[in-house]
Structure formats: structure tokens, C-alpha cells
Amino acid sequence: MSKAFIVTSLVALSLILSCWLPYLNPGKWWLSGFAGLFFPIVLVINLVYLIYWLIQKKPYWGLSLGAVLLSCRALLLTFGHHPAGNAANSQSGDFTIMSFNSSSMGLKNYTEDPALQASIYNTLQSAAPDILCIQEFYTNSAPDHTDHLGAIQEKLHYPYRYFTRDKTKWNTWQYGIVLFSKYPILSACNIPCGHSEVGSGSSILQADIKIKEHTIRVFTAQLQSYMLRHKDYAALQGEATQAIGLAARMKNTFGKRAAQAEQLAALIKESPYPAIVCGDFNDTPVSYTYNKISPDMQDAFLQQGWGIGRTLSFLAPTLRIDYILTQSPFHVNGFSSFPHKGFEHFPIMASLSL
């Protein structure tokens, strides 16, 4: 058995495992949590092998091709294939909805960044979504800080809002998830789903909204984050012991996020109204999290988007972890993302109709 055959087989097997292991609950099978993260990498390596063996006219190309064919579903979930897809705007549907992890509205080390805040407000005002869902939201009622809750409602003319207030610090510093709406919010609540140091990630926001003659239910959440810090990013390129410690933390996160995904999936199933789910899942499309939440739902990016759809501005160019998912009664008329400099997460917006 030649070395070329063994290496090509291992690369092909790695691609297959990265596609199919994520169907297993990482709370029980922790390797499945890591598998999907490597899908884009092993896909590229496998394609290189496929092209190389075709050029060399060696039969090993069949191994690579077989692995690619077995990864078709993962490919369709990862890449948008609508280069001429419509942008999201109020003219292309009944209403627009935006999801945005604001990373505490630009707050860093308890210090507000005026330039970043201005960029966030300019983006929100330019997009002007009818429904705005913000995770990792921060607001402060102290006179020397920014009351983002009131400012956004006033500047973007939202009559209705609901804020989870998952965490309060020093009486006036408040964190959580917020939903602003130009349509009446009939009822809203926050459903506990765990604990997060940043507040957002501790609950799922559920809101019933009246749009013309229809009532819809919106869920927005930030699922369990790895809570990586700068020293953790350094560990990815550092000593083996540091990397092992980081992997152990990630392993613990997999189980918590899987439980939240199952909880959210159950809430969607129980909804008496057509449901929209949006937020920061902290996981890629090739993951147990996405697989659990997305059955029988449309991914707005896949319906109208093109390319990889990156929503996280650092770590890797392949990370799409923010989503807008809709049940079948909705039609996705347009999709847009807003990859502005300085944003950790890029806002995404969809135009929808019933």
C-alpha cells in the first residue's frame, strides 16, 4: 500500500468526519464539537489533492472525489450560491429584521469608544430595520454614560421594545438582549437558558409581534460562547499545554451550547405562530447547534446570499456564526450583511414577507 494512497485516504476520511460527526451531540461525543470547525480547511486540502491526482492521472482522485460528494450537504449549508441575490430593504418585502451582536455597543474595558459607537449608530440608521435584535447589548442610565436603550429607540423611531436585562452592574450598567420593533409587541419574555459573564447568553428573548393581520413569534439569542480572551488566541499558536487547556474549555462549552440548541428547537416547535430565529449561535453551519435548530427552517443567507457569508471579523475568514432562520410561511426576499471595520460581528438583515 503506497504512502500516497494512505495520505489521500486520511485526508478524504477527515473531510467525511468533519461533515457527519457534527450530527452527534457534542455533550456526549465531544469530538463532534471540534469536527465541523475544520470542515473548510479539510475541504480545501481535499480539493487540492483531487486536482493534483487528476493532473497526474492517478486513480487516487476517486478517493478525493468520493469525499467531496459525501460532503455535499455540508457544502450547501456553508456556501451561498446566489451571486445575484437581492439586498434586504423595505421595498423587497413586508418587513425587515436585523440581527447584530454589538459586542457591548463598542464598550471596551468599561470605556466607551465614541468612534465605534458612531459607526454602529450610522449602520443601524442607514439599514433602518423594522425589527432590530441586538445581542450583547449594553446600556447605561448614568448621566456620564450612554443610554443606548433610549437613544436607539428615539433615533430609529421604534415605538416598541423589550430588554432582557440579564445582568446589572454598579446599578446603572445593564447588559442583555434587546428587541426593538416598529410593529406592536403583543407579549414578550426572557426564557432562562444558562449563565454568561456578559449577561447576553443567559436567556432566550421571545416576542410575539403583530404585523398587519399576522402574528409572528421572534426568538433571538446568543448561545454559549467560548469566552475567548487575547491570551487564549495566543494559546492557539503557543505551547501544547496551553492549547490543551483551551481545548478543555471549548469541550465544556460544547455541552452547554448543545443543551441550549435543544431548548431553542423545542421552543420553535411549540410556537403557535410562524417563527423567526435570529442571533449569534457561536457555531458554524456544520455543527450540532445549527443542525438542531434549523430543520424545516430557511436560512436567509442561503436563500439570497453568496459566498462564505462571514459574520465574525477575526480568528478565521470562514466563520459564519450569526443567523436569521425562518419557518416556511415566510418568504425570504432579500439578505444583506454589513461588514464594517471595527465590528467584531457583522450585522445581518433579511427582507421577509408572509
PDB file of C-alpha atoms in Angstrom, residues 58-298:
ATOM      1  CA  LYS A  58      -3.556   8.732 -10.831  1.00  0.00           C
ATOM      2  CA  PRO A  59      -6.597   6.763  -9.618  1.00  0.00           C
ATOM      3  CA  TYR A  60      -6.341   8.283  -6.140  1.00  0.00           C
ATOM      4  CA  TRP A  61      -8.542  11.152  -7.349  1.00  0.00           C
ATOM      5  CA  GLY A  62     -11.510   8.841  -6.819  1.00  0.00           C
ATOM      6  CA  LEU A  63     -10.944   8.934  -3.033  1.00  0.00           C
ATOM      7  CA  SER A  64     -10.973  12.718  -3.001  1.00  0.00           C
ATOM      8  CA  LEU A  65     -14.000  12.949  -5.284  1.00  0.00           C
ATOM      9  CA  GLY A  66     -15.921  10.449  -3.175  1.00  0.00           C
ATOM     10  CA  ALA A  67     -15.252  12.513  -0.032  1.00  0.00           C
ATOM     11  CA  VAL A  68     -16.433  15.709  -1.768  1.00  0.00           C
ATOM     12  CA  LEU A  69     -19.642  14.020  -2.924  1.00  0.00           C
ATOM     13  CA  LEU A  70     -20.311  12.772   0.618  1.00  0.00           C
ATOM     14  CA  SER A  71     -19.861  16.320   1.907  1.00  0.00           C
ATOM     15  CA  CYS A  72     -22.416  17.893  -0.459  1.00  0.00           C
ATOM     16  CA  ARG A  73     -24.897  18.758   2.284  1.00  0.00           C
ATOM     17  CA  ALA A  74     -22.219  20.493   4.336  1.00  0.00           C
ATOM     18  CA  LEU A  75     -21.156  22.398   1.214  1.00  0.00           C
ATOM     19  CA  LEU A  76     -24.720  23.570   0.581  1.00  0.00           C
ATOM     20  CA  LEU A  77     -25.034  24.750   4.203  1.00  0.00           C
ATOM     21  CA  THR A  78     -21.711  26.583   4.156  1.00  0.00           C
ATOM     22  CA  PHE A  79     -21.736  28.450   0.855  1.00  0.00           C
ATOM     23  CA  GLY A  80     -24.380  30.813  -0.507  1.00  0.00           C
ATOM     24  CA  HIS A  81     -24.992  30.252  -4.223  1.00  0.00           C
ATOM     25  CA  HIS A  82     -26.972  33.357  -5.213  1.00  0.00           C
ATOM     26  CA  PRO A  83     -24.477  35.832  -6.750  1.00  0.00           C
ATOM     27  CA  ALA A  84     -27.398  37.922  -7.993  1.00  0.00           C
ATOM     28  CA  GLY A  85     -29.385  37.664  -4.755  1.00  0.00           C
ATOM     29  CA  ASN A  86     -31.470  40.613  -3.624  1.00  0.00           C
ATOM     30  CA  ALA A  87     -30.313  43.003  -0.918  1.00  0.00           C
ATOM     31  CA  ALA A  88     -32.535  43.393   2.115  1.00  0.00           C
ATOM     32  CA  ASN A  89     -34.622  46.565   2.095  1.00  0.00           C
ATOM     33  CA  SER A  90     -38.122  47.708   2.928  1.00  0.00           C
ATOM     34  CA  GLN A  91     -39.161  47.671  -0.736  1.00  0.00           C
ATOM     35  CA  SER A  92     -38.405  43.966  -1.269  1.00  0.00           C
ATOM     36  CA  GLY A  93     -40.721  42.572   1.410  1.00  0.00           C
ATOM     37  CA  ASP A  94     -43.380  43.216   4.004  1.00  0.00           C
ATOM     38  CA  PHE A  95     -40.783  43.944   6.690  1.00  0.00           C
ATOM     39  CA  THR A  96     -37.079  43.749   7.504  1.00  0.00           C
ATOM     40  CA  ILE A  97     -35.378  42.161  10.508  1.00  0.00           C
ATOM     41  CA  MET A  98     -31.784  42.651  11.615  1.00  0.00           C
ATOM     42  CA  SER A  99     -29.646  40.592  13.987  1.00  0.00           C
ATOM     43  CA  PHE A 100     -26.487  42.097  15.476  1.00  0.00           C
ATOM     44  CA  ASN A 101     -24.101  41.050  18.215  1.00  0.00           C
ATOM     45  CA  SER A 102     -22.950  44.540  19.162  1.00  0.00           C
ATOM     46  CA  SER A 103     -20.114  43.421  21.487  1.00  0.00           C
ATOM     47  CA  SER A 104     -21.497  45.683  24.218  1.00  0.00           C
ATOM     48  CA  MET A 105     -22.075  48.571  21.809  1.00  0.00           C
ATOM     49  CA  GLY A 106     -18.344  49.159  21.465  1.00  0.00           C
ATOM     50  CA  LEU A 107     -17.661  49.214  25.203  1.00  0.00           C
ATOM     51  CA  LYS A 108     -14.120  48.003  25.928  1.00  0.00           C
ATOM     52  CA  ASN A 109     -12.687  47.627  29.420  1.00  0.00           C
ATOM     53  CA  TYR A 110     -15.645  49.652  30.720  1.00  0.00           C
ATOM     54  CA  THR A 111     -14.697  52.549  28.436  1.00  0.00           C
ATOM     55  CA  GLU A 112     -16.956  53.747  25.651  1.00  0.00           C
ATOM     56  CA  ASP A 113     -15.438  54.181  22.191  1.00  0.00           C
ATOM     57  CA  PRO A 114     -17.158  57.237  20.604  1.00  0.00           C
ATOM     58  CA  ALA A 115     -15.923  56.473  17.071  1.00  0.00           C
ATOM     59  CA  LEU A 116     -17.118  52.865  17.190  1.00  0.00           C
ATOM     60  CA  GLN A 117     -20.426  53.898  18.733  1.00  0.00           C
ATOM     61  CA  ALA A 118     -20.944  56.428  15.938  1.00  0.00           C
ATOM     62  CA  SER A 119     -20.229  53.737  13.342  1.00  0.00           C
ATOM     63  CA  ILE A 120     -22.757  51.402  14.982  1.00  0.00           C
ATOM     64  CA  TYR A 121     -25.449  54.095  15.038  1.00  0.00           C
ATOM     65  CA  ASN A 122     -24.743  55.105  11.439  1.00  0.00           C
ATOM     66  CA  THR A 123     -25.078  51.482  10.327  1.00  0.00           C
ATOM     67  CA  LEU A 124     -28.344  50.981  12.191  1.00  0.00           C
ATOM     68  CA  GLN A 125     -29.828  54.235  10.907  1.00  0.00           C
ATOM     69  CA  SER A 126     -28.772  53.507   7.326  1.00  0.00           C
ATOM     70  CA  ALA A 127     -30.265  49.990   7.383  1.00  0.00           C
ATOM     71  CA  ALA A 128     -33.355  51.110   9.352  1.00  0.00           C
ATOM     72  CA  PRO A 129     -34.712  47.591  10.064  1.00  0.00           C
ATOM     73  CA  ASP A 130     -38.359  47.257  11.083  1.00  0.00           C
ATOM     74  CA  ILE A 131     -37.349  44.766  13.779  1.00  0.00           C
ATOM     75  CA  LEU A 132     -33.917  45.049  15.376  1.00  0.00           C
ATOM     76  CA  CYS A 133     -32.479  42.296  17.575  1.00  0.00           C
ATOM     77  CA  ILE A 134     -29.226  43.039  19.395  1.00  0.00           C
ATOM     78  CA  GLN A 135     -27.245  40.513  21.413  1.00  0.00           C
ATOM     79  CA  GLU A 136     -24.503  41.536  23.839  1.00  0.00           C
ATOM     80  CA  PHE A 137     -26.361  44.786  24.274  1.00  0.00           C
ATOM     81  CA  TYR A 138     -25.163  47.350  26.804  1.00  0.00           C
ATOM     82  CA  THR A 139     -26.893  50.454  28.105  1.00  0.00           C
ATOM     83  CA  ASN A 140     -26.236  52.804  30.995  1.00  0.00           C
ATOM     84  CA  SER A 141     -28.601  55.234  32.683  1.00  0.00           C
ATOM     85  CA  ALA A 142     -25.817  57.184  34.420  1.00  0.00           C
ATOM     86  CA  PRO A 143     -25.522  60.783  33.133  1.00  0.00           C
ATOM     87  CA  ASP A 144     -21.861  60.393  32.143  1.00  0.00           C
ATOM     88  CA  HIS A 145     -22.525  57.276  30.017  1.00  0.00           C
ATOM     89  CA  THR A 146     -24.739  56.427  27.054  1.00  0.00           C
ATOM     90  CA  ASP A 147     -28.334  55.332  27.407  1.00  0.00           C
ATOM     91  CA  HIS A 148     -28.340  53.174  24.276  1.00  0.00           C
ATOM     92  CA  LEU A 149     -31.778  51.829  25.086  1.00  0.00           C
ATOM     93  CA  GLY A 150     -33.365  55.271  24.853  1.00  0.00           C
ATOM     94  CA  ALA A 151     -31.067  56.605  22.133  1.00  0.00           C
ATOM     95  CA  ILE A 152     -31.744  53.810  19.639  1.00  0.00           C
ATOM     96  CA  GLN A 153     -35.461  53.932  20.296  1.00  0.00           C
ATOM     97  CA  GLU A 154     -35.518  57.689  19.690  1.00  0.00           C
ATOM     98  CA  LYS A 155     -33.138  57.941  16.728  1.00  0.00           C
ATOM     99  CA  LEU A 156     -34.570  54.991  14.814  1.00  0.00           C
ATOM    100  CA  HIS A 157     -38.181  55.734  15.805  1.00  0.00           C
ATOM    101  CA  TYR A 158     -39.118  52.450  17.457  1.00  0.00           C
ATOM    102  CA  PRO A 159     -42.384  52.663  19.404  1.00  0.00           C
ATOM    103  CA  TYR A 160     -41.856  49.237  20.959  1.00  0.00           C
ATOM    104  CA  ARG A 161     -39.008  47.449  22.692  1.00  0.00           C
ATOM    105  CA  TYR A 162     -38.191  44.620  25.075  1.00  0.00           C
ATOM    106  CA  PHE A 163     -34.920  44.265  27.010  1.00  0.00           C
ATOM    107  CA  THR A 164     -33.987  41.121  28.945  1.00  0.00           C
ATOM    108  CA  ARG A 165     -31.692  42.881  31.463  1.00  0.00           C
ATOM    109  CA  ASP A 166     -29.796  39.684  32.149  1.00  0.00           C
ATOM    110  CA  LYS A 167     -27.074  41.426  34.125  1.00  0.00           C
ATOM    111  CA  THR A 168     -26.809  44.685  36.099  1.00  0.00           C
ATOM    112  CA  LYS A 169     -23.543  46.038  37.441  1.00  0.00           C
ATOM    113  CA  TRP A 170     -22.999  49.106  39.621  1.00  0.00           C
ATOM    114  CA  ASN A 171     -26.757  49.807  39.482  1.00  0.00           C
ATOM    115  CA  THR A 172     -26.742  51.538  36.084  1.00  0.00           C
ATOM    116  CA  TRP A 173     -24.656  49.246  33.836  1.00  0.00           C
ATOM    117  CA  GLN A 174     -27.106  46.860  32.170  1.00  0.00           C
ATOM    118  CA  TYR A 175     -26.433  44.005  29.771  1.00  0.00           C
ATOM    119  CA  GLY A 176     -28.582  41.526  27.870  1.00  0.00           C
ATOM    120  CA  ILE A 177     -30.554  41.097  24.664  1.00  0.00           C
ATOM    121  CA  VAL A 178     -32.890  43.739  23.254  1.00  0.00           C
ATOM    122  CA  LEU A 179     -35.568  43.751  20.567  1.00  0.00           C
ATOM    123  CA  PHE A 180     -36.802  46.997  19.014  1.00  0.00           C
ATOM    124  CA  SER A 181     -39.862  46.993  16.765  1.00  0.00           C
ATOM    125  CA  LYS A 182     -41.882  49.348  14.599  1.00  0.00           C
ATOM    126  CA  TYR A 183     -44.744  46.872  14.924  1.00  0.00           C
ATOM    127  CA  PRO A 184     -46.700  46.237  18.142  1.00  0.00           C
ATOM    128  CA  ILE A 185     -45.172  43.738  20.553  1.00  0.00           C
ATOM    129  CA  LEU A 186     -48.175  41.815  21.879  1.00  0.00           C
ATOM    130  CA  SER A 187     -46.173  39.939  24.512  1.00  0.00           C
ATOM    131  CA  ALA A 188     -42.536  39.268  25.298  1.00  0.00           C
ATOM    132  CA  CYS A 189     -40.454  37.404  27.859  1.00  0.00           C
ATOM    133  CA  ASN A 190     -36.959  36.174  28.511  1.00  0.00           C
ATOM    134  CA  ILE A 191     -36.556  32.422  28.983  1.00  0.00           C
ATOM    135  CA  PRO A 192     -33.552  31.367  31.123  1.00  0.00           C
ATOM    136  CA  CYS A 193     -31.108  29.123  29.266  1.00  0.00           C
ATOM    137  CA  GLY A 194     -27.886  29.268  31.280  1.00  0.00           C
ATOM    138  CA  HIS A 195     -25.370  31.763  32.603  1.00  0.00           C
ATOM    139  CA  SER A 196     -22.974  34.089  30.852  1.00  0.00           C
ATOM    140  CA  GLU A 197     -20.479  36.544  32.290  1.00  0.00           C
ATOM    141  CA  VAL A 198     -21.562  39.152  29.744  1.00  0.00           C
ATOM    142  CA  GLY A 199     -25.267  38.759  30.513  1.00  0.00           C
ATOM    143  CA  SER A 200     -26.298  38.099  26.931  1.00  0.00           C
ATOM    144  CA  GLY A 201     -26.283  34.319  26.637  1.00  0.00           C
ATOM    145  CA  SER A 202     -28.202  33.798  29.858  1.00  0.00           C
ATOM    146  CA  SER A 203     -31.659  33.815  28.282  1.00  0.00           C
ATOM    147  CA  ILE A 204     -33.629  33.493  25.055  1.00  0.00           C
ATOM    148  CA  LEU A 205     -35.770  36.503  24.157  1.00  0.00           C
ATOM    149  CA  GLN A 206     -39.224  35.539  22.865  1.00  0.00           C
ATOM    150  CA  ALA A 207     -41.586  38.138  21.400  1.00  0.00           C
ATOM    151  CA  ASP A 208     -44.965  37.928  19.675  1.00  0.00           C
ATOM    152  CA  ILE A 209     -45.317  40.742  17.154  1.00  0.00           C
ATOM    153  CA  LYS A 210     -48.359  41.916  15.185  1.00  0.00           C
ATOM    154  CA  ILE A 211     -47.550  42.642  11.533  1.00  0.00           C
ATOM    155  CA  LYS A 212     -50.652  43.774   9.680  1.00  0.00           C
ATOM    156  CA  GLU A 213     -53.147  40.927  10.091  1.00  0.00           C
ATOM    157  CA  HIS A 214     -50.490  38.388  11.109  1.00  0.00           C
ATOM    158  CA  THR A 215     -48.942  37.500  14.458  1.00  0.00           C
ATOM    159  CA  ILE A 216     -45.393  36.166  14.334  1.00  0.00           C
ATOM    160  CA  ARG A 217     -43.035  34.932  17.031  1.00  0.00           C
ATOM    161  CA  VAL A 218     -39.414  36.052  17.111  1.00  0.00           C
ATOM    162  CA  PHE A 219     -36.721  34.271  19.088  1.00  0.00           C
ATOM    163  CA  THR A 220     -33.357  35.925  19.486  1.00  0.00           C
ATOM    164  CA  ALA A 221     -30.440  34.591  21.495  1.00  0.00           C
ATOM    165  CA  GLN A 222     -26.730  34.388  21.934  1.00  0.00           C
ATOM    166  CA  LEU A 223     -25.830  30.777  22.594  1.00  0.00           C
ATOM    167  CA  GLN A 224     -22.970  29.758  24.866  1.00  0.00           C
ATOM    168  CA  SER A 225     -19.716  31.425  23.864  1.00  0.00           C
ATOM    169  CA  TYR A 226     -16.198  30.109  24.333  1.00  0.00           C
ATOM    170  CA  MET A 227     -15.491  33.460  26.039  1.00  0.00           C
ATOM    171  CA  LEU A 228     -12.032  33.573  24.486  1.00  0.00           C
ATOM    172  CA  ARG A 229      -9.667  36.344  25.504  1.00  0.00           C
ATOM    173  CA  HIS A 230      -6.472  37.669  23.944  1.00  0.00           C
ATOM    174  CA  LYS A 231      -4.323  35.189  25.870  1.00  0.00           C
ATOM    175  CA  ASP A 232      -6.478  32.360  24.502  1.00  0.00           C
ATOM    176  CA  TYR A 233      -5.884  33.473  20.922  1.00  0.00           C
ATOM    177  CA  ALA A 234      -2.161  33.429  21.667  1.00  0.00           C
ATOM    178  CA  ALA A 235      -2.537  29.882  23.018  1.00  0.00           C
ATOM    179  CA  LEU A 236      -3.713  28.748  19.591  1.00  0.00           C
ATOM    180  CA  GLN A 237      -0.185  29.388  18.358  1.00  0.00           C
ATOM    181  CA  GLY A 238       1.611  28.739  21.638  1.00  0.00           C
ATOM    182  CA  GLU A 239       2.725  25.744  23.671  1.00  0.00           C
ATOM    183  CA  ALA A 240       0.936  22.403  23.535  1.00  0.00           C
ATOM    184  CA  THR A 241      -0.054  22.628  27.219  1.00  0.00           C
ATOM    185  CA  GLN A 242      -1.790  25.966  26.609  1.00  0.00           C
ATOM    186  CA  ALA A 243      -3.626  24.572  23.591  1.00  0.00           C
ATOM    187  CA  ILE A 244      -4.765  21.545  25.611  1.00  0.00           C
ATOM    188  CA  GLY A 245      -6.148  23.814  28.330  1.00  0.00           C
ATOM    189  CA  LEU A 246      -8.028  25.856  25.724  1.00  0.00           C
ATOM    190  CA  ALA A 247      -9.421  22.681  24.123  1.00  0.00           C
ATOM    191  CA  ALA A 248     -10.719  21.566  27.520  1.00  0.00           C
ATOM    192  CA  ARG A 249     -12.596  24.857  27.938  1.00  0.00           C
ATOM    193  CA  MET A 250     -14.062  24.508  24.469  1.00  0.00           C
ATOM    194  CA  LYS A 251     -15.130  20.943  25.241  1.00  0.00           C
ATOM    195  CA  ASN A 252     -17.069  22.174  28.280  1.00  0.00           C
ATOM    196  CA  THR A 253     -18.766  24.828  26.154  1.00  0.00           C
ATOM    197  CA  PHE A 254     -19.936  22.283  23.550  1.00  0.00           C
ATOM    198  CA  GLY A 255     -22.234  20.538  26.015  1.00  0.00           C
ATOM    199  CA  LYS A 256     -23.789  23.758  27.322  1.00  0.00           C
ATOM    200  CA  ARG A 257     -24.430  25.092  23.826  1.00  0.00           C
ATOM    201  CA  ALA A 258     -25.918  21.769  22.690  1.00  0.00           C
ATOM    202  CA  ALA A 259     -28.418  21.919  25.567  1.00  0.00           C
ATOM    203  CA  GLN A 260     -29.363  25.496  24.626  1.00  0.00           C
ATOM    204  CA  ALA A 261     -29.823  24.465  20.985  1.00  0.00           C
ATOM    205  CA  GLU A 262     -32.172  21.671  22.059  1.00  0.00           C
ATOM    206  CA  GLN A 263     -34.111  24.094  24.273  1.00  0.00           C
ATOM    207  CA  LEU A 264     -34.453  26.611  21.432  1.00  0.00           C
ATOM    208  CA  ALA A 265     -35.506  23.871  18.990  1.00  0.00           C
ATOM    209  CA  ALA A 266     -38.254  22.812  21.403  1.00  0.00           C
ATOM    210  CA  LEU A 267     -39.499  26.403  21.715  1.00  0.00           C
ATOM    211  CA  ILE A 268     -39.680  26.743  17.935  1.00  0.00           C
ATOM    212  CA  LYS A 269     -41.636  23.508  17.659  1.00  0.00           C
ATOM    213  CA  GLU A 270     -44.126  24.661  20.319  1.00  0.00           C
ATOM    214  CA  SER A 271     -44.725  28.094  18.754  1.00  0.00           C
ATOM    215  CA  PRO A 272     -48.378  28.716  17.814  1.00  0.00           C
ATOM    216  CA  TYR A 273     -47.240  31.386  15.321  1.00  0.00           C
ATOM    217  CA  PRO A 274     -44.838  31.388  12.356  1.00  0.00           C
ATOM    218  CA  ALA A 275     -41.376  31.703  13.907  1.00  0.00           C
ATOM    219  CA  ILE A 276     -38.192  33.578  13.137  1.00  0.00           C
ATOM    220  CA  VAL A 277     -34.965  32.707  14.933  1.00  0.00           C
ATOM    221  CA  CYS A 278     -32.042  35.095  14.812  1.00  0.00           C
ATOM    222  CA  GLY A 279     -28.891  35.649  16.765  1.00  0.00           C
ATOM    223  CA  ASP A 280     -25.353  34.585  17.485  1.00  0.00           C
ATOM    224  CA  PHE A 281     -25.227  30.775  17.656  1.00  0.00           C
ATOM    225  CA  ASN A 282     -21.451  30.803  18.255  1.00  0.00           C
ATOM    226  CA  ASP A 283     -21.241  27.833  15.904  1.00  0.00           C
ATOM    227  CA  THR A 284     -20.785  27.206  12.195  1.00  0.00           C
ATOM    228  CA  PRO A 285     -23.388  25.772   9.785  1.00  0.00           C
ATOM    229  CA  VAL A 286     -21.608  22.411  10.030  1.00  0.00           C
ATOM    230  CA  SER A 287     -22.400  21.877  13.707  1.00  0.00           C
ATOM    231  CA  TYR A 288     -24.807  20.122  16.052  1.00  0.00           C
ATOM    232  CA  THR A 289     -26.124  23.545  17.101  1.00  0.00           C
ATOM    233  CA  TYR A 290     -27.166  24.519  13.575  1.00  0.00           C
ATOM    234  CA  ASN A 291     -28.434  21.044  12.719  1.00  0.00           C
ATOM    235  CA  LYS A 292     -30.640  21.010  15.815  1.00  0.00           C
ATOM    236  CA  ILE A 293     -32.192  24.460  15.342  1.00  0.00           C
ATOM    237  CA  SER A 294     -32.530  24.663  11.554  1.00  0.00           C
ATOM    238  CA  PRO A 295     -34.674  21.660  10.455  1.00  0.00           C
ATOM    239  CA  ASP A 296     -37.714  22.796   8.461  1.00  0.00           C
ATOM    240  CA  MET A 297     -36.377  26.373   8.522  1.00  0.00           C
ATOM    241  CA  GLN A 298     -34.969  28.608   5.821  1.00  0.00           C
TER     242      GLN A 298
END
